[in-house]
Structures are given as C-alpha cells and as structure tokens.
Amino acid sequence: EADIYQTPRYLVIGTGKKITLECSQTMGHDKMYWYQQDPGMELHLIHYSYGVNSTEKGDLSSESTVSRIRTEHFPLTLESARPSHTSQYLCASSEGQRGALEKLFFGSGTQLSVL
Amino acid sequence: KNQVEQSPQSLIILEGKNCTLQCNYTVSPFSNLRWYKQDTGRGPVSLTIMTFSENTKSNGRYTATLDADTKQSSLHITASQLSDSASYICVVSDRGSTLGRLYFGRGTQLTVWP
C-alpha cells in the first residue's frame, strides 16, 4: 500500500468558494504531482514539483495553484471554484531520480463537485 | 503526436475466464511502459513495467507483453477473479527529457461477473 493520503475524499461546494485539496506522503519522495481525471478519460497533469520550493504547471491549463513548503506536503488550492472544476483530483509521488524507471504512487483521490 | 490508445474501452467476462487488454502507442523516443490497475474510487496502482529490451513479464495472474517494433503491449489476465474488476491503464514514458514525460491511455474498464 502506498503511503500517500488525500483529504477530503469527497467535496461538494458552491460556485465562488475557495478550496484546498490536501495531499501528504510519508515515503520521502522528491517528486509530487496533481492529476485531473474525468470518467472514461486519460489522466491529465496539472501541477508537479521536483522538491521543496519547486512547482511547475503541467500540460492541462488549470486555474489552481500549488505549494511545496515541506517534502511531504503538496496542497492544491482553487481560489474561486466553478462548475467546470468538477472532477476527480489525484495526487501522486515518485522517487524522482533522473533516469529512473519512474513509478507513481497515487492517493485515493478527491472527488470535487462544484454546484 | 505522441499518443496511447487502449482497447477495448470496456470488457465483461465471467469469473475464471482469461482476457487480454491491448495498448498501442506512438510515443517516441520510448523509455518504458507501465500497466496500472485502478479500482473504483481509488488511485492507480502499478502492476508491471516493460522496458525496451523486455518481451514478457509476469506478476501473478497478470502477464504483460511488449513488441517495441510494432509499438504494442498487451496485458493478459489468467483465471479472472471478481477482484480483477477495475480500470487498467497503460502509461508510456519517453526519453525526451532527463525526467521523462508520461503519456496515459484512457484505460480499459474490466468487469468480472460471477
């Protein structure tokens, strides 16, 4: 079992609210990721981090922001949620050594519904 | 354009039967290919990894194959169990950067009926 945790599991909020999705891992991994997954579709990378104080935008344009102040913690924040943000958000981590055969460890996800 | 295509989109089989899932990719250059299993309401979990030089690899009842020439991989499940019901995702990594980029398929939704 992967030691990577996401909270909350489910979140239903109204339009315009600010939300933070939490992600923590206890494996000491340098690399962490946020993916967005819609039913029947591929995972899309929205943010990633190589380590503390490192954050990068992914392939999918996103209005969310992330921070990496501690190795184990990688929260994702939406300043003003909209119905288009309704989706499943998956956090992942990996050991991140250059050239490694990268294996991702995923959390159980947060299912976000914006009304 | 680098892509990963999986087939079939969904599959229903009876418990105890075998099945094969397909993954075709156009990712180049190629580093490795992983199969992940995603149970409903959970995150994906790695089943196996295939590198360029590997043709076949087994993990219990799961056997993955790779044909790097035709850019095809398959995941064969033997003697299926109800717990095999899940989405199976093919993920291909390139060697285009030192950190590699991952390309995800849309998955095959497998349902095993008793």
mmCIF file of C-alpha atoms in Angstrom:
data_model
loop_
_atom_site.group_PDB
_atom_site.id
_atom_site.type_symbol
_atom_site.label_atom_id
_atom_site.label_comp_id
_atom_site.label_asym_id
_atom_site.label_seq_id
_atom_site.Cartn_x
_atom_site.Cartn_y
_atom_site.Cartn_z
ATOM 1 C CA GLU A 1 0.000 0.000 0.000
ATOM 2 C CA ALA A 2 1.234 3.463 -0.896
ATOM 3 C CA ASP A 3 1.673 5.902 1.975
ATOM 4 C CA ILE A 4 0.096 8.853 0.247
ATOM 5 C CA TYR A 5 -3.042 10.420 1.595
ATOM 6 C CA GLN A 6 -5.586 12.822 0.182
ATOM 7 C CA THR A 7 -8.300 14.714 2.008
ATOM 8 C CA PRO A 8 -11.146 15.180 1.682
ATOM 9 C CA ARG A 9 -12.322 12.129 -0.306
ATOM 10 C CA TYR A 10 -15.452 13.940 -1.443
ATOM 11 C CA LEU A 11 -16.219 17.664 -1.543
ATOM 12 C CA VAL A 12 -19.387 19.429 -2.677
ATOM 13 C CA ILE A 13 -19.209 23.214 -2.677
ATOM 14 C CA GLY A 14 -20.879 26.234 -4.206
ATOM 15 C CA THR A 15 -19.511 28.386 -7.001
ATOM 16 C CA GLY A 16 -17.046 31.041 -5.934
ATOM 17 C CA LYS A 17 -15.760 29.252 -2.844
ATOM 18 C CA LYS A 18 -12.064 28.891 -2.117
ATOM 19 C CA ILE A 19 -10.933 25.320 -1.524
ATOM 20 C CA THR A 20 -7.723 23.490 -0.700
ATOM 21 C CA LEU A 21 -7.194 19.823 -1.508
ATOM 22 C CA GLU A 22 -4.668 18.217 0.803
ATOM 23 C CA CYS A 23 -2.017 15.659 -0.182
ATOM 24 C CA SER A 24 0.643 14.167 2.074
ATOM 25 C CA GLN A 25 3.139 11.353 1.601
ATOM 26 C CA THR A 26 5.368 9.635 4.128
ATOM 27 C CA MET A 27 7.780 7.985 1.667
ATOM 28 C CA GLY A 28 10.192 10.911 1.455
ATOM 29 C CA HIS A 29 9.671 11.210 -2.307
ATOM 30 C CA ASP A 30 11.035 14.306 -4.004
ATOM 31 C CA LYS A 31 8.603 14.418 -6.917
ATOM 32 C CA MET A 32 4.909 15.041 -6.437
ATOM 33 C CA TYR A 33 2.093 15.542 -8.924
ATOM 34 C CA TRP A 34 -1.523 16.568 -9.262
ATOM 35 C CA TYR A 35 -3.621 14.920 -11.958
ATOM 36 C CA GLN A 36 -7.176 15.568 -13.055
ATOM 37 C CA GLN A 37 -9.281 12.597 -14.150
ATOM 38 C CA ASP A 38 -12.722 12.634 -15.719
ATOM 39 C CA PRO A 39 -14.765 9.434 -16.310
ATOM 40 C CA GLY A 40 -13.500 7.444 -19.289
ATOM 41 C CA MET A 41 -10.705 9.911 -19.974
ATOM 42 C CA GLU A 42 -6.954 9.824 -19.500
ATOM 43 C CA LEU A 43 -5.238 11.448 -16.534
ATOM 44 C CA HIS A 44 -4.097 14.999 -17.209
ATOM 45 C CA LEU A 45 -1.123 16.516 -15.382
ATOM 46 C CA ILE A 46 -1.997 19.909 -13.886
ATOM 47 C CA HIS A 47 0.928 20.560 -11.494
ATOM 48 C CA TYR A 48 4.163 18.930 -10.403
ATOM 49 C CA SER A 49 7.055 19.548 -8.066
ATOM 50 C CA TYR A 50 10.674 18.349 -8.081
ATOM 51 C CA GLY A 51 11.153 19.128 -4.402
ATOM 52 C CA VAL A 52 10.760 21.785 -1.728
ATOM 53 C CA ASN A 53 10.098 25.266 -3.158
ATOM 54 C CA SER A 54 9.764 23.827 -6.677
ATOM 55 C CA THR A 55 6.429 23.934 -8.519
ATOM 56 C CA GLU A 56 5.628 23.722 -12.226
ATOM 57 C CA LYS A 57 2.468 23.819 -14.311
ATOM 58 C CA GLY A 58 1.564 20.665 -16.164
ATOM 59 C CA ASP A 59 0.067 20.003 -19.566
ATOM 60 C CA LEU A 60 -3.506 20.896 -18.731
ATOM 61 C CA SER A 61 -4.271 24.546 -18.176
ATOM 62 C CA SER A 62 -5.574 24.951 -14.666
ATOM 63 C CA GLU A 63 -6.754 27.846 -12.540
ATOM 64 C CA SER A 64 -5.446 26.115 -9.442
ATOM 65 C CA THR A 65 -2.199 26.805 -7.597
ATOM 66 C CA VAL A 66 0.084 24.569 -5.551
ATOM 67 C CA SER A 67 2.809 24.994 -2.953
ATOM 68 C CA ARG A 68 5.642 22.777 -1.706
ATOM 69 C CA ILE A 69 6.949 24.104 1.589
ATOM 70 C CA ARG A 70 7.638 20.663 3.040
ATOM 71 C CA THR A 71 8.741 17.500 1.238
ATOM 72 C CA GLU A 72 5.746 15.517 2.437
ATOM 73 C CA HIS A 73 3.005 18.077 1.721
ATOM 74 C CA PHE A 74 1.677 19.270 -1.664
ATOM 75 C CA PRO A 75 -1.679 21.070 -1.342
ATOM 76 C CA LEU A 76 -3.714 22.306 -4.301
ATOM 77 C CA THR A 77 -5.811 25.468 -3.997
ATOM 78 C CA LEU A 78 -8.675 26.818 -6.084
ATOM 79 C CA GLU A 79 -9.297 30.486 -5.267
ATOM 80 C CA SER A 80 -12.780 30.565 -6.795
ATOM 81 C CA ALA A 81 -14.364 27.260 -7.689
ATOM 82 C CA ARG A 82 -16.584 26.932 -10.767
ATOM 83 C CA PRO A 83 -18.750 24.065 -12.084
ATOM 84 C CA SER A 84 -16.082 23.423 -14.759
ATOM 85 C CA HIS A 85 -13.734 22.401 -11.936
ATOM 86 C CA THR A 86 -15.928 19.400 -11.118
ATOM 87 C CA SER A 87 -13.638 16.390 -11.495
ATOM 88 C CA GLN A 88 -11.566 13.790 -9.676
ATOM 89 C CA TYR A 89 -8.189 15.085 -8.487
ATOM 90 C CA LEU A 90 -5.422 12.550 -7.928
ATOM 91 C CA CYS A 91 -2.181 13.270 -6.100
ATOM 92 C CA ALA A 92 0.892 11.130 -6.778
ATOM 93 C CA SER A 93 4.542 10.916 -5.805
ATOM 94 C CA SER A 94 7.679 9.194 -7.056
ATOM 95 C CA GLU A 95 11.312 8.835 -6.031
ATOM 96 C CA GLY A 96 12.245 11.121 -8.886
ATOM 97 C CA GLN A 97 15.829 10.121 -9.577
ATOM 98 C CA ARG A 98 16.937 11.220 -13.008
ATOM 99 C CA GLY A 99 16.776 8.370 -15.481
ATOM 100 C CA ALA A 100 14.869 6.144 -13.049
ATOM 101 C CA LEU A 101 12.063 3.931 -14.318
ATOM 102 C CA GLU A 102 9.571 6.206 -12.685
ATOM 103 C CA LYS A 103 6.826 4.503 -10.670
ATOM 104 C CA LEU A 104 3.984 6.656 -9.443
ATOM 105 C CA PHE A 105 2.274 6.091 -6.129
ATOM 106 C CA PHE A 106 -1.229 7.552 -6.111
ATOM 107 C CA GLY A 107 -3.530 8.711 -3.376
ATOM 108 C CA SER A 108 -7.191 7.669 -3.403
ATOM 109 C CA GLY A 109 -8.271 10.962 -4.920
ATOM 110 C CA THR A 110 -10.656 13.796 -4.101
ATOM 111 C CA GLN A 111 -13.951 13.872 -5.987
ATOM 112 C CA LEU A 112 -14.865 17.561 -6.292
ATOM 113 C CA SER A 113 -18.338 18.721 -7.246
ATOM 114 C CA VAL A 114 -18.969 22.433 -7.716
ATOM 115 C CA LEU A 115 -22.625 23.442 -7.828
ATOM 116 C CA LYS B 1 1.763 13.327 -31.959
ATOM 117 C CA ASN B 2 2.560 11.101 -29.005
ATOM 118 C CA GLN B 3 -0.464 9.029 -28.095
ATOM 119 C CA VAL B 4 -1.521 5.937 -26.187
ATOM 120 C CA GLU B 5 -4.590 4.048 -27.379
ATOM 121 C CA GLN B 6 -6.196 1.243 -25.414
ATOM 122 C CA SER B 7 -8.717 -1.363 -26.490
ATOM 123 C CA PRO B 8 -11.295 -2.441 -25.815
ATOM 124 C CA GLN B 9 -12.813 0.508 -23.978
ATOM 125 C CA SER B 10 -14.761 -1.901 -21.782
ATOM 126 C CA LEU B 11 -14.933 -5.642 -21.340
ATOM 127 C CA ILE B 12 -17.197 -8.027 -19.426
ATOM 128 C CA ILE B 13 -16.065 -11.570 -18.694
ATOM 129 C CA LEU B 14 -17.161 -14.398 -16.429
ATOM 130 C CA GLU B 15 -15.172 -15.333 -13.370
ATOM 131 C CA GLY B 16 -12.462 -17.860 -14.148
ATOM 132 C CA LYS B 17 -12.083 -16.815 -17.783
ATOM 133 C CA ASN B 18 -8.973 -15.270 -19.334
ATOM 134 C CA CYS B 19 -8.795 -11.941 -21.118
ATOM 135 C CA THR B 20 -6.304 -9.750 -22.956
ATOM 136 C CA LEU B 21 -6.169 -5.972 -22.960
ATOM 137 C CA GLN B 22 -4.360 -4.049 -25.684
ATOM 138 C CA CYS B 23 -2.244 -0.893 -25.693
ATOM 139 C CA ASN B 24 -0.889 0.754 -28.851
ATOM 140 C CA TYR B 25 1.386 3.755 -28.612
ATOM 141 C CA THR B 26 3.111 6.248 -30.870
ATOM 142 C CA VAL B 27 5.371 7.721 -28.170
ATOM 143 C CA SER B 28 8.889 8.321 -29.376
ATOM 144 C CA PRO B 29 11.545 8.029 -28.145
ATOM 145 C CA PHE B 30 10.413 5.183 -25.908
ATOM 146 C CA SER B 31 11.683 4.512 -22.396
ATOM 147 C CA ASN B 32 9.237 2.194 -20.694
ATOM 148 C CA LEU B 33 5.609 1.175 -20.430
ATOM 149 C CA ARG B 34 3.673 0.539 -17.255
ATOM 150 C CA TRP B 35 0.318 -1.070 -16.632
ATOM 151 C CA TYR B 36 -1.676 0.304 -13.717
ATOM 152 C CA LYS B 37 -4.814 -1.091 -12.093
ATOM 153 C CA GLN B 38 -7.346 1.414 -10.788
ATOM 154 C CA ASP B 39 -10.116 0.138 -8.547
ATOM 155 C CA THR B 40 -13.282 2.221 -8.372
ATOM 156 C CA GLY B 41 -12.777 5.151 -6.029
ATOM 157 C CA ARG B 42 -9.052 4.522 -5.649
ATOM 158 C CA GLY B 43 -5.856 5.749 -7.250
ATOM 159 C CA PRO B 44 -3.996 3.647 -9.845
ATOM 160 C CA VAL B 45 -1.526 1.011 -8.624
ATOM 161 C CA SER B 46 1.407 -0.193 -10.725
ATOM 162 C CA LEU B 47 1.157 -3.808 -11.899
ATOM 163 C CA THR B 48 4.237 -4.155 -14.050
ATOM 164 C CA ILE B 49 6.804 -2.228 -16.087
ATOM 165 C CA MET B 50 8.180 -3.126 -19.505
ATOM 166 C CA THR B 51 11.419 -1.694 -20.835
ATOM 167 C CA PHE B 52 12.638 -1.678 -24.423
ATOM 168 C CA SER B 53 14.525 -4.970 -24.129
ATOM 169 C CA GLU B 54 11.766 -6.924 -22.407
ATOM 170 C CA ASN B 55 9.194 -9.013 -24.277
ATOM 171 C CA THR B 56 7.235 -10.667 -21.483
ATOM 172 C CA LYS B 57 6.873 -10.167 -17.755
ATOM 173 C CA SER B 58 4.544 -11.848 -15.286
ATOM 174 C CA ASN B 59 3.150 -10.705 -11.966
ATOM 175 C CA GLY B 60 0.994 -13.488 -10.569
ATOM 176 C CA ARG B 61 -2.007 -13.922 -12.863
ATOM 177 C CA TYR B 62 -1.022 -10.846 -14.879
ATOM 178 C CA THR B 63 1.305 -11.217 -17.872
ATOM 179 C CA ALA B 64 2.404 -8.212 -19.884
ATOM 180 C CA THR B 65 3.997 -8.343 -23.315
ATOM 181 C CA LEU B 66 5.776 -5.691 -25.328
ATOM 182 C CA ASP B 67 6.580 -5.510 -29.027
ATOM 183 C CA ALA B 68 8.743 -2.397 -29.368
ATOM 184 C CA ASP B 69 8.882 -2.766 -33.156
ATOM 185 C CA THR B 70 5.132 -2.537 -33.637
ATOM 186 C CA LYS B 71 4.708 -0.348 -30.527
ATOM 187 C CA GLN B 72 2.145 -2.630 -28.962
ATOM 188 C CA SER B 73 1.687 -4.040 -25.483
ATOM 189 C CA SER B 74 -0.839 -6.406 -24.035
ATOM 190 C CA LEU B 75 -1.926 -7.361 -20.535
ATOM 191 C CA HIS B 76 -3.211 -10.906 -20.170
ATOM 192 C CA ILE B 77 -5.220 -11.849 -17.105
ATOM 193 C CA THR B 78 -5.494 -15.541 -16.334
ATOM 194 C CA ALA B 79 -8.309 -17.186 -14.366
ATOM 195 C CA SER B 80 -10.048 -13.905 -13.642
ATOM 196 C CA GLN B 81 -11.435 -13.134 -10.197
ATOM 197 C CA LEU B 82 -14.135 -10.728 -9.081
ATOM 198 C CA SER B 83 -11.409 -8.527 -7.595
ATOM 199 C CA ASP B 84 -9.957 -8.035 -11.076
ATOM 200 C CA SER B 85 -12.886 -5.727 -11.861
ATOM 201 C CA ALA B 86 -11.172 -2.376 -12.366
ATOM 202 C CA SER B 87 -9.843 0.033 -14.951
ATOM 203 C CA TYR B 88 -6.472 -0.949 -16.438
ATOM 204 C CA ILE B 89 -4.372 1.981 -17.606
ATOM 205 C CA CYS B 90 -1.389 1.858 -19.952
ATOM 206 C CA VAL B 91 1.231 4.569 -19.345
ATOM 207 C CA VAL B 92 4.208 5.171 -21.641
ATOM 208 C CA SER B 93 7.302 7.172 -20.716
ATOM 209 C CA ASP B 94 9.563 8.871 -23.246
ATOM 210 C CA ARG B 95 13.247 9.630 -23.075
ATOM 211 C CA GLY B 96 12.735 13.131 -24.413
ATOM 212 C CA SER B 97 13.911 14.739 -21.210
ATOM 213 C CA THR B 98 16.051 13.689 -18.286
ATOM 214 C CA LEU B 99 12.964 13.368 -16.180
ATOM 215 C CA GLY B 100 10.811 11.686 -18.813
ATOM 216 C CA ARG B 101 7.228 12.524 -19.709
ATOM 217 C CA LEU B 102 4.287 10.207 -19.137
ATOM 218 C CA TYR B 103 1.533 9.546 -21.667
ATOM 219 C CA PHE B 104 -1.650 7.981 -20.318
ATOM 220 C CA GLY B 105 -4.206 5.838 -22.091
ATOM 221 C CA ARG B 106 -7.897 6.160 -21.268
ATOM 222 C CA GLY B 107 -7.986 2.730 -19.735
ATOM 223 C CA THR B 108 -9.969 -0.466 -20.287
ATOM 224 C CA GLN B 109 -12.841 -0.957 -17.848
ATOM 225 C CA LEU B 110 -12.936 -4.664 -16.967
ATOM 226 C CA THR B 111 -15.950 -6.175 -15.233
ATOM 227 C CA VAL B 112 -15.804 -9.746 -13.963
ATOM 228 C CA TRP B 113 -19.179 -11.379 -13.332
ATOM 229 C CA PRO B 114 -19.708 -14.365 -11.049
#
